[in-house]
JSON list of C-alpha atoms in Angstrom, two decimals:
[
{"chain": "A", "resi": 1192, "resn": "UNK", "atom": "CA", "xyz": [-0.74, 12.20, 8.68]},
{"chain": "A", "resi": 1193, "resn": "UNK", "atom": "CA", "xyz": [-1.54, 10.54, 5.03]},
{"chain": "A", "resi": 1194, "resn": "UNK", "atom": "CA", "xyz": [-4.80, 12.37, 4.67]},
{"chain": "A", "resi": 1195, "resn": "UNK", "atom": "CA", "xyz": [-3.57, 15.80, 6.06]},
{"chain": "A", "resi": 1196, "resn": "UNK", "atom": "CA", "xyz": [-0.95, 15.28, 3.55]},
{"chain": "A", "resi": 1197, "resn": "UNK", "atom": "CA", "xyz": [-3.54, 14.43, 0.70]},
{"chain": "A", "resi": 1198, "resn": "UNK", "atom": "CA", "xyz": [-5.72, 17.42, 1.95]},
{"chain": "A", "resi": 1199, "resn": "UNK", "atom": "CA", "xyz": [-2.74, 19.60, 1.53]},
{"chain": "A", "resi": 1200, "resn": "UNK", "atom": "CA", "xyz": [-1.70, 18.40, -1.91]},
{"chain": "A", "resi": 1201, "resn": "UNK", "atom": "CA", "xyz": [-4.91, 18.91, -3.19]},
{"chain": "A", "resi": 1202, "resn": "UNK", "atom": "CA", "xyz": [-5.58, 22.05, -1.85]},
{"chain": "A", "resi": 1203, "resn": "UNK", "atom": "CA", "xyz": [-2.02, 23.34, -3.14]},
{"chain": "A", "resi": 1204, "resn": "UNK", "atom": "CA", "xyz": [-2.27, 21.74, -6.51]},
{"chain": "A", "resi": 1205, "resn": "UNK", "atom": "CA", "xyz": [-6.60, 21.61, -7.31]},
{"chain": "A", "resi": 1206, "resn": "UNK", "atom": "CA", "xyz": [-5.70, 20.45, -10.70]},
{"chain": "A", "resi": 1207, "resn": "UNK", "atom": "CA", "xyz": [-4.14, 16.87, -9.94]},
{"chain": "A", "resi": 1208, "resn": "UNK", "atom": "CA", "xyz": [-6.55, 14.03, -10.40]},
{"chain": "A", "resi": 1209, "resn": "UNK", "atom": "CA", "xyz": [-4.99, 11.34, -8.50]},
{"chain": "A", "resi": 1210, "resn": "UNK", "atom": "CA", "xyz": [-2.74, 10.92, -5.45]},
{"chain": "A", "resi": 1211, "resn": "UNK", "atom": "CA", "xyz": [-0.59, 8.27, -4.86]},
{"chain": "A", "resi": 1212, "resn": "UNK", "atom": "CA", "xyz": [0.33, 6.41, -1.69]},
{"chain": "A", "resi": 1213, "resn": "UNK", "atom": "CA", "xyz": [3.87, 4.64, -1.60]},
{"chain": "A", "resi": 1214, "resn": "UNK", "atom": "CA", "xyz": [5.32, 2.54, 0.80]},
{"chain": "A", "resi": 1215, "resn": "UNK", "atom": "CA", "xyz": [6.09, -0.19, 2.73]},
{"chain": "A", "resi": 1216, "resn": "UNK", "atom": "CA", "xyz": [3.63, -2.99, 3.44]},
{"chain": "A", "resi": 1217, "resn": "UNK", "atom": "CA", "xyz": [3.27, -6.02, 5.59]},
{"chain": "A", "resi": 1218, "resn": "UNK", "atom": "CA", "xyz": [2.70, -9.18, 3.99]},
{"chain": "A", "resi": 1219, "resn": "UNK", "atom": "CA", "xyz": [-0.47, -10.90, 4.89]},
{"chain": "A", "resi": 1220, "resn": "UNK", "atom": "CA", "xyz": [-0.51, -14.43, 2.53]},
{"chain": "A", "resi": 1221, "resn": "UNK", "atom": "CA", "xyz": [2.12, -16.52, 0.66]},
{"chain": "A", "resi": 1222, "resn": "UNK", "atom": "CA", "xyz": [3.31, -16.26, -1.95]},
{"chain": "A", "resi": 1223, "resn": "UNK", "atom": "CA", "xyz": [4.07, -12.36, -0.85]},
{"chain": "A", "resi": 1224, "resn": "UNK", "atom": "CA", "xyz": [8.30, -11.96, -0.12]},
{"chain": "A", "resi": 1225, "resn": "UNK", "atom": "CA", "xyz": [9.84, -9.36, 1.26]},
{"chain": "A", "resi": 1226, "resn": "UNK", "atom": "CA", "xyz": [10.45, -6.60, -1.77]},
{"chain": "A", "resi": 1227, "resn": "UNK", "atom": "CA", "xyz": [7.65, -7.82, -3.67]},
{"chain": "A", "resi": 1228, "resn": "UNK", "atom": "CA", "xyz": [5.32, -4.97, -5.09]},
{"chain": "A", "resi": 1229, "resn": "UNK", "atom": "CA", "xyz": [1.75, -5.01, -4.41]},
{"chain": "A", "resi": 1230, "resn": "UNK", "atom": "CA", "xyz": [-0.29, -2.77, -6.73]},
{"chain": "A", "resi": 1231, "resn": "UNK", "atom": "CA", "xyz": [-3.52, -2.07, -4.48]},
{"chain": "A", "resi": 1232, "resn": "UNK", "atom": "CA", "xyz": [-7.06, -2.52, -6.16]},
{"chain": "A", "resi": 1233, "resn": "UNK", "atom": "CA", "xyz": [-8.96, -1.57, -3.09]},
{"chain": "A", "resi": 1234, "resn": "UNK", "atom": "CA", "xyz": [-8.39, -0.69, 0.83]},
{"chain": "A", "resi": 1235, "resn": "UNK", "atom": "CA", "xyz": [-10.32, -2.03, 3.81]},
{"chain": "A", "resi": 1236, "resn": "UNK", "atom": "CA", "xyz": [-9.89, 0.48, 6.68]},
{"chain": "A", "resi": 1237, "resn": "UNK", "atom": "CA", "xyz": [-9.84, -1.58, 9.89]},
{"chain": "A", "resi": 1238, "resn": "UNK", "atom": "CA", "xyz": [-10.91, 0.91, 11.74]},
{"chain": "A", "resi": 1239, "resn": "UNK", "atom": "CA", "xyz": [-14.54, 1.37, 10.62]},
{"chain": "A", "resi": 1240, "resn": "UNK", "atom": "CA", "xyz": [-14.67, -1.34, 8.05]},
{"chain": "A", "resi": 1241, "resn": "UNK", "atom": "CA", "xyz": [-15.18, 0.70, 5.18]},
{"chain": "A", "resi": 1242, "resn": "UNK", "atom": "CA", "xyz": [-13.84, -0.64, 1.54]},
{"chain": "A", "resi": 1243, "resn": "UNK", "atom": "CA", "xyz": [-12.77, 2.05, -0.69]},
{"chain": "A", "resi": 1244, "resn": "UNK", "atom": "CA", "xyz": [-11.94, 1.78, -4.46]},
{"chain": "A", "resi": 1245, "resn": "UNK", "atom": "CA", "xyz": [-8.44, 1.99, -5.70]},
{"chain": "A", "resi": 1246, "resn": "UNK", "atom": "CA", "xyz": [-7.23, 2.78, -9.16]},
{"chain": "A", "resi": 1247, "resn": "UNK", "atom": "CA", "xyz": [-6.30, -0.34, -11.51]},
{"chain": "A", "resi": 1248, "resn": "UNK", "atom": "CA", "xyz": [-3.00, -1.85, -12.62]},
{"chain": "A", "resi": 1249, "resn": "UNK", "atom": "CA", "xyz": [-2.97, 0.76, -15.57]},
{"chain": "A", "resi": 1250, "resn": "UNK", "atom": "CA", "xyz": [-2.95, -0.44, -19.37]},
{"chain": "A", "resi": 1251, "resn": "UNK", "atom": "CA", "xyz": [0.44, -1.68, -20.29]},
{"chain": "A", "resi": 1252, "resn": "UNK", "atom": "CA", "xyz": [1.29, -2.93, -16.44]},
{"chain": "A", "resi": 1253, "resn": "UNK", "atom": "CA", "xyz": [0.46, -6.72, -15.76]},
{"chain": "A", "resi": 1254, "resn": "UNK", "atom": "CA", "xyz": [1.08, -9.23, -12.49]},
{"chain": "A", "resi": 1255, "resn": "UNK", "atom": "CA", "xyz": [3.73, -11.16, -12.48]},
{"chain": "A", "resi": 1256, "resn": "UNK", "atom": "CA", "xyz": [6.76, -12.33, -10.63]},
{"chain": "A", "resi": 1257, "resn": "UNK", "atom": "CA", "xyz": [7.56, -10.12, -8.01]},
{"chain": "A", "resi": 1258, "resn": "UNK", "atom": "CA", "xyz": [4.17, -7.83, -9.02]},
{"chain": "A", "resi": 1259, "resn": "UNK", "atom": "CA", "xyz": [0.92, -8.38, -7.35]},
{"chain": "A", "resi": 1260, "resn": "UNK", "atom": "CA", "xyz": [-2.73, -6.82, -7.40]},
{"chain": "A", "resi": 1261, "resn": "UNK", "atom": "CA", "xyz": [-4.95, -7.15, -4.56]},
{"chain": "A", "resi": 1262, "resn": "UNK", "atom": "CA", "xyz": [-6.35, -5.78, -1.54]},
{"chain": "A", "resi": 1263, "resn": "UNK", "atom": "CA", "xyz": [-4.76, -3.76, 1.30]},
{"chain": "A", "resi": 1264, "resn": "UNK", "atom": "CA", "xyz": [-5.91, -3.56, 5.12]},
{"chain": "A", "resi": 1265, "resn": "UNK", "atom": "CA", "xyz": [-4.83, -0.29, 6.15]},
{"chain": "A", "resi": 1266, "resn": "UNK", "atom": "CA", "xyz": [-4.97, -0.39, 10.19]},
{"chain": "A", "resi": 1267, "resn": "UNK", "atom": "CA", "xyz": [-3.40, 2.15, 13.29]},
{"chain": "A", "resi": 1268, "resn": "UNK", "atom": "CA", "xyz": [-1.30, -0.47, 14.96]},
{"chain": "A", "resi": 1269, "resn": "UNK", "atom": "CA", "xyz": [1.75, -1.58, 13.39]},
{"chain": "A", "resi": 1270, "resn": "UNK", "atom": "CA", "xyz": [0.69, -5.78, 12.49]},
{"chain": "A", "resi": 1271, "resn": "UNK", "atom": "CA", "xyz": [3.86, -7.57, 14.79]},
{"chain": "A", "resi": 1272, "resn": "UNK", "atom": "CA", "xyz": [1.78, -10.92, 15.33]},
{"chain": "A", "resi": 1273, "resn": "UNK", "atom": "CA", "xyz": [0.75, -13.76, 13.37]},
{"chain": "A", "resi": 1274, "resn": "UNK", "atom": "CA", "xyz": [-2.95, -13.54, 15.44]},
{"chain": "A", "resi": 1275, "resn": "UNK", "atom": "CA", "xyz": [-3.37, -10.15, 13.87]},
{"chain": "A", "resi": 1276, "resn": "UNK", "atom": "CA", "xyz": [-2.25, -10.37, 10.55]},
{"chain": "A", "resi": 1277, "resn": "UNK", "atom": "CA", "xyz": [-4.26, -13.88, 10.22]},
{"chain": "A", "resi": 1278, "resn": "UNK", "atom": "CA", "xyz": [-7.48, -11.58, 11.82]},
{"chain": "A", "resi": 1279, "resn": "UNK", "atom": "CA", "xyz": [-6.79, -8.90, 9.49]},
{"chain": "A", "resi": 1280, "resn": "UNK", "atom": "CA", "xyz": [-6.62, -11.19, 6.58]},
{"chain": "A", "resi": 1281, "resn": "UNK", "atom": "CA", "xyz": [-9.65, -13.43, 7.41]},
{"chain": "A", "resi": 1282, "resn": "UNK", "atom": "CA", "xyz": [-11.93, -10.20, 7.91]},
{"chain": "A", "resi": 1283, "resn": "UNK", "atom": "CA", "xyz": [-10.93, -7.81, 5.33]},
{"chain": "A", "resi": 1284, "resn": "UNK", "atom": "CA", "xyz": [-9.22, -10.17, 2.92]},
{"chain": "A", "resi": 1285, "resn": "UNK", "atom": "CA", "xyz": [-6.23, -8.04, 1.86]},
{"chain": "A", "resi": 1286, "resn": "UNK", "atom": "CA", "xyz": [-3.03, -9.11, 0.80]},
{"chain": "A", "resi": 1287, "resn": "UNK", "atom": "CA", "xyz": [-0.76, -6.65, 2.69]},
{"chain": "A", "resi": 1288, "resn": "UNK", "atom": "CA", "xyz": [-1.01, -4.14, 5.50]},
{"chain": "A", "resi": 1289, "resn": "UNK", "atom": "CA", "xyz": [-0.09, -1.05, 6.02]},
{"chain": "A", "resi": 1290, "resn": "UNK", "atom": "CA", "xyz": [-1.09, 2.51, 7.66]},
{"chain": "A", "resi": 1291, "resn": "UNK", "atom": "CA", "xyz": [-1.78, 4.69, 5.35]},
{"chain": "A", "resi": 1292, "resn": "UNK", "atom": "CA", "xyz": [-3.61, 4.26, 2.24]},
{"chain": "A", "resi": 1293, "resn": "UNK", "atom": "CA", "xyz": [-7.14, 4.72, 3.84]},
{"chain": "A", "resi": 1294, "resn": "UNK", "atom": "CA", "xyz": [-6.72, 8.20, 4.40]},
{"chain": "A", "resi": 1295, "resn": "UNK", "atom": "CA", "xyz": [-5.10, 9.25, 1.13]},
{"chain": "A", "resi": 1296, "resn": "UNK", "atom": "CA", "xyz": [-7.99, 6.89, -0.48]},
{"chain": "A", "resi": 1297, "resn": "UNK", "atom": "CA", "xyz": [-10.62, 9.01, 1.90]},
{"chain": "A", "resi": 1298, "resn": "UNK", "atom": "CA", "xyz": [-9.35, 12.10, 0.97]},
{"chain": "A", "resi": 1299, "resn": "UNK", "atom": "CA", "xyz": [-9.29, 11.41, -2.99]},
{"chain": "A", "resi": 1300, "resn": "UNK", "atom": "CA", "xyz": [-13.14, 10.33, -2.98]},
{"chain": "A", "resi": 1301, "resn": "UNK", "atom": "CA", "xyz": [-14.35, 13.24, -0.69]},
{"chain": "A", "resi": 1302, "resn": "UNK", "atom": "CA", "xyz": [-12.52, 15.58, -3.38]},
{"chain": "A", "resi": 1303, "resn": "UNK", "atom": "CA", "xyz": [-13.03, 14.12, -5.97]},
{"chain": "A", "resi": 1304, "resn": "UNK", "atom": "CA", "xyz": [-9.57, 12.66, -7.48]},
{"chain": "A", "resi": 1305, "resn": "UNK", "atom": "CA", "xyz": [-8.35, 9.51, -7.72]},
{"chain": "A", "resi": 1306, "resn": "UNK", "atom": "CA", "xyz": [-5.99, 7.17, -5.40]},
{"chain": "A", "resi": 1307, "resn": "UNK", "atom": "CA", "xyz": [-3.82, 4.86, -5.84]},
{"chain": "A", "resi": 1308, "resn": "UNK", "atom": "CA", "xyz": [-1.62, 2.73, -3.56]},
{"chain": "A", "resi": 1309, "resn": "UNK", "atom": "CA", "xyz": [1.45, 0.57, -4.51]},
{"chain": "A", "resi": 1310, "resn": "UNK", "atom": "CA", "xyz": [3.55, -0.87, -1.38]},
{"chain": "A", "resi": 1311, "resn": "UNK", "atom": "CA", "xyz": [6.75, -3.05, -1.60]},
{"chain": "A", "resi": 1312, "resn": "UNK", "atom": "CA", "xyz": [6.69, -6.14, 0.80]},
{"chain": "A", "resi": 1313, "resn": "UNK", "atom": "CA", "xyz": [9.32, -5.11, 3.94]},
{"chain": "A", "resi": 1314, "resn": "UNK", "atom": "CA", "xyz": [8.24, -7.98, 6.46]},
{"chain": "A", "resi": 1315, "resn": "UNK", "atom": "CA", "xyz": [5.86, -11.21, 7.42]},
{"chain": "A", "resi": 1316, "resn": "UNK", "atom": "CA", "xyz": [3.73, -8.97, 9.56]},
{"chain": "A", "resi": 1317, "resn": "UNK", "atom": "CA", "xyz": [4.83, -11.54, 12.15]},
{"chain": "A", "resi": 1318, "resn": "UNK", "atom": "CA", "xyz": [6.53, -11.40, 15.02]},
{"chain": "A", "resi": 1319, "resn": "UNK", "atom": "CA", "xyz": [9.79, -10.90, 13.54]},
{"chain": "A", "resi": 1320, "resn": "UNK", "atom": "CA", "xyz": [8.09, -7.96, 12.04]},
{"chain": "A", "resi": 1321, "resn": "UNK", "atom": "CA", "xyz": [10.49, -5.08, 13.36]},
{"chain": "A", "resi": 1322, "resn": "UNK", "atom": "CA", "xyz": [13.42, -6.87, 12.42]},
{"chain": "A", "resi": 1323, "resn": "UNK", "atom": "CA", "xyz": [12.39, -7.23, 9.20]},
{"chain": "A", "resi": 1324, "resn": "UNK", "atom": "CA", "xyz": [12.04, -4.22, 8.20]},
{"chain": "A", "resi": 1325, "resn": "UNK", "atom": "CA", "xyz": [14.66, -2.77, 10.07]},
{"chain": "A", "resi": 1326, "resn": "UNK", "atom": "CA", "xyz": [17.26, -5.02, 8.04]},
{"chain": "A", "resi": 1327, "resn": "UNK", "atom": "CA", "xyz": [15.10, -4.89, 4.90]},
{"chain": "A", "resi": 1328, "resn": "UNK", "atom": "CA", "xyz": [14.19, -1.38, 4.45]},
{"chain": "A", "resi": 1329, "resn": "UNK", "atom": "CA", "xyz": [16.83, 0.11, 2.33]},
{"chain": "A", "resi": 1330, "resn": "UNK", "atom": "CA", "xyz": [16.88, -2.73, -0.27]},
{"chain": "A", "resi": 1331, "resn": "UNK", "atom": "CA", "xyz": [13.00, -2.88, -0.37]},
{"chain": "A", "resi": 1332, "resn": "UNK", "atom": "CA", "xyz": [12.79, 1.72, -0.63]},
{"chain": "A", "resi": 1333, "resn": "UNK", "atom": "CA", "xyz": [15.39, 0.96, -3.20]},
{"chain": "A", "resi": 1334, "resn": "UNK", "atom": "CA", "xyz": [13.45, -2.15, -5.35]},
{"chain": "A", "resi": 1335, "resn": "UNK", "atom": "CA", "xyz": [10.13, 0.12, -5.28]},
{"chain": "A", "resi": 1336, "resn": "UNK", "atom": "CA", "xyz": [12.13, 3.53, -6.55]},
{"chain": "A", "resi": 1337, "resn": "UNK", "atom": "CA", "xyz": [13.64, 1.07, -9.32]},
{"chain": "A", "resi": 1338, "resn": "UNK", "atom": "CA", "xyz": [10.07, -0.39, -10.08]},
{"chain": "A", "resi": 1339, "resn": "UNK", "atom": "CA", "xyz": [8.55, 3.20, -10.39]},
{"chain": "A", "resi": 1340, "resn": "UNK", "atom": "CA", "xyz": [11.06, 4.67, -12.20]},
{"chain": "A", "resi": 1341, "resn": "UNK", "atom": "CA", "xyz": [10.72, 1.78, -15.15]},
{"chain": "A", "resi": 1342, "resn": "UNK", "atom": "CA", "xyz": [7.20, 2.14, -15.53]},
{"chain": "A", "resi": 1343, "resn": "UNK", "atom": "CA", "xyz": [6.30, 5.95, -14.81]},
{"chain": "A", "resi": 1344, "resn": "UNK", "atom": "CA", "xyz": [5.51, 6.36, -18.27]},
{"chain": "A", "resi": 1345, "resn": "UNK", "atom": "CA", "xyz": [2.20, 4.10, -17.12]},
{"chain": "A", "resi": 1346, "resn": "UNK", "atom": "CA", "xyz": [1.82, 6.36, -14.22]}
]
């Protein structure tokens, strides 16, 4: 749905030069909490192993507290299980998962804009997973809204 979206967006509007994709992430290493922000700097898509380039913390941004740079494993199935996320982290080395950013990212390189993914921490991508994010998903939308909003100037 992410890359039929992208596809869409830059079919409608042929003069952006980068697409963005925003959301929620599971965490796959400490020191990651739930409504961190992780600022993506590449994505491993688990379902053909392919490593595609992300745009960079922009000029004027920097890591720290709450903000993180790193790589995301973008993968079908929803990561509920510690035997998954510690797979998905071992093989692809990410910091977060989520289901998305692979396509958009896809999508940007075959037509030649740019992607970018930032993702706010909603769970443990653990078995409490679900719960998680059902209890944490306003405040987390609401952190990552508050986060882009104070530095879309950078954007």
């Amino acid at each position: 749905a992410a890359a039929s979206a992208a596809e869409l967006l830059l079919d409608r509007y042929p003069d952006l030069s980068r697409l963005y994709s925003i959301g929620m992430a599971g965490a796959l290493v400490q020191p990651l909490r739930t409504g961190d922000i992780v600022w993506g700097n590449e994505v491993s898509d688990a379902e053909d192993s392919s490593v595609l380039p992300l745009c960079s913390l922009p000029d004027g941004l920097s890591v720290s507290g709450k903000i993180h740079s790193g790589g995301i494993v973008c993968c079908s199935v929803f990561v509920d299980n510690e035997k998954r996320r510690e797979l998905l982290r071992s093989r692809f080395g990410g910091i977060c998962a989520e289901m998305e950013s692979a396509g958009v990212a896809q999508v940007c390189r075959r037509r030649g804009a740019e992607a970018a993914a930032v993702k706010v921490i909603s769970d443990n991508a653990d078995s409490t997973a679900m719960r998680s994010i059902l209890r944490a998903q306003i405040s987390v939308t609401e952190a990552l809204g508050m986060w882009l909003h104070s530095v879309r100037r950078f954007l």
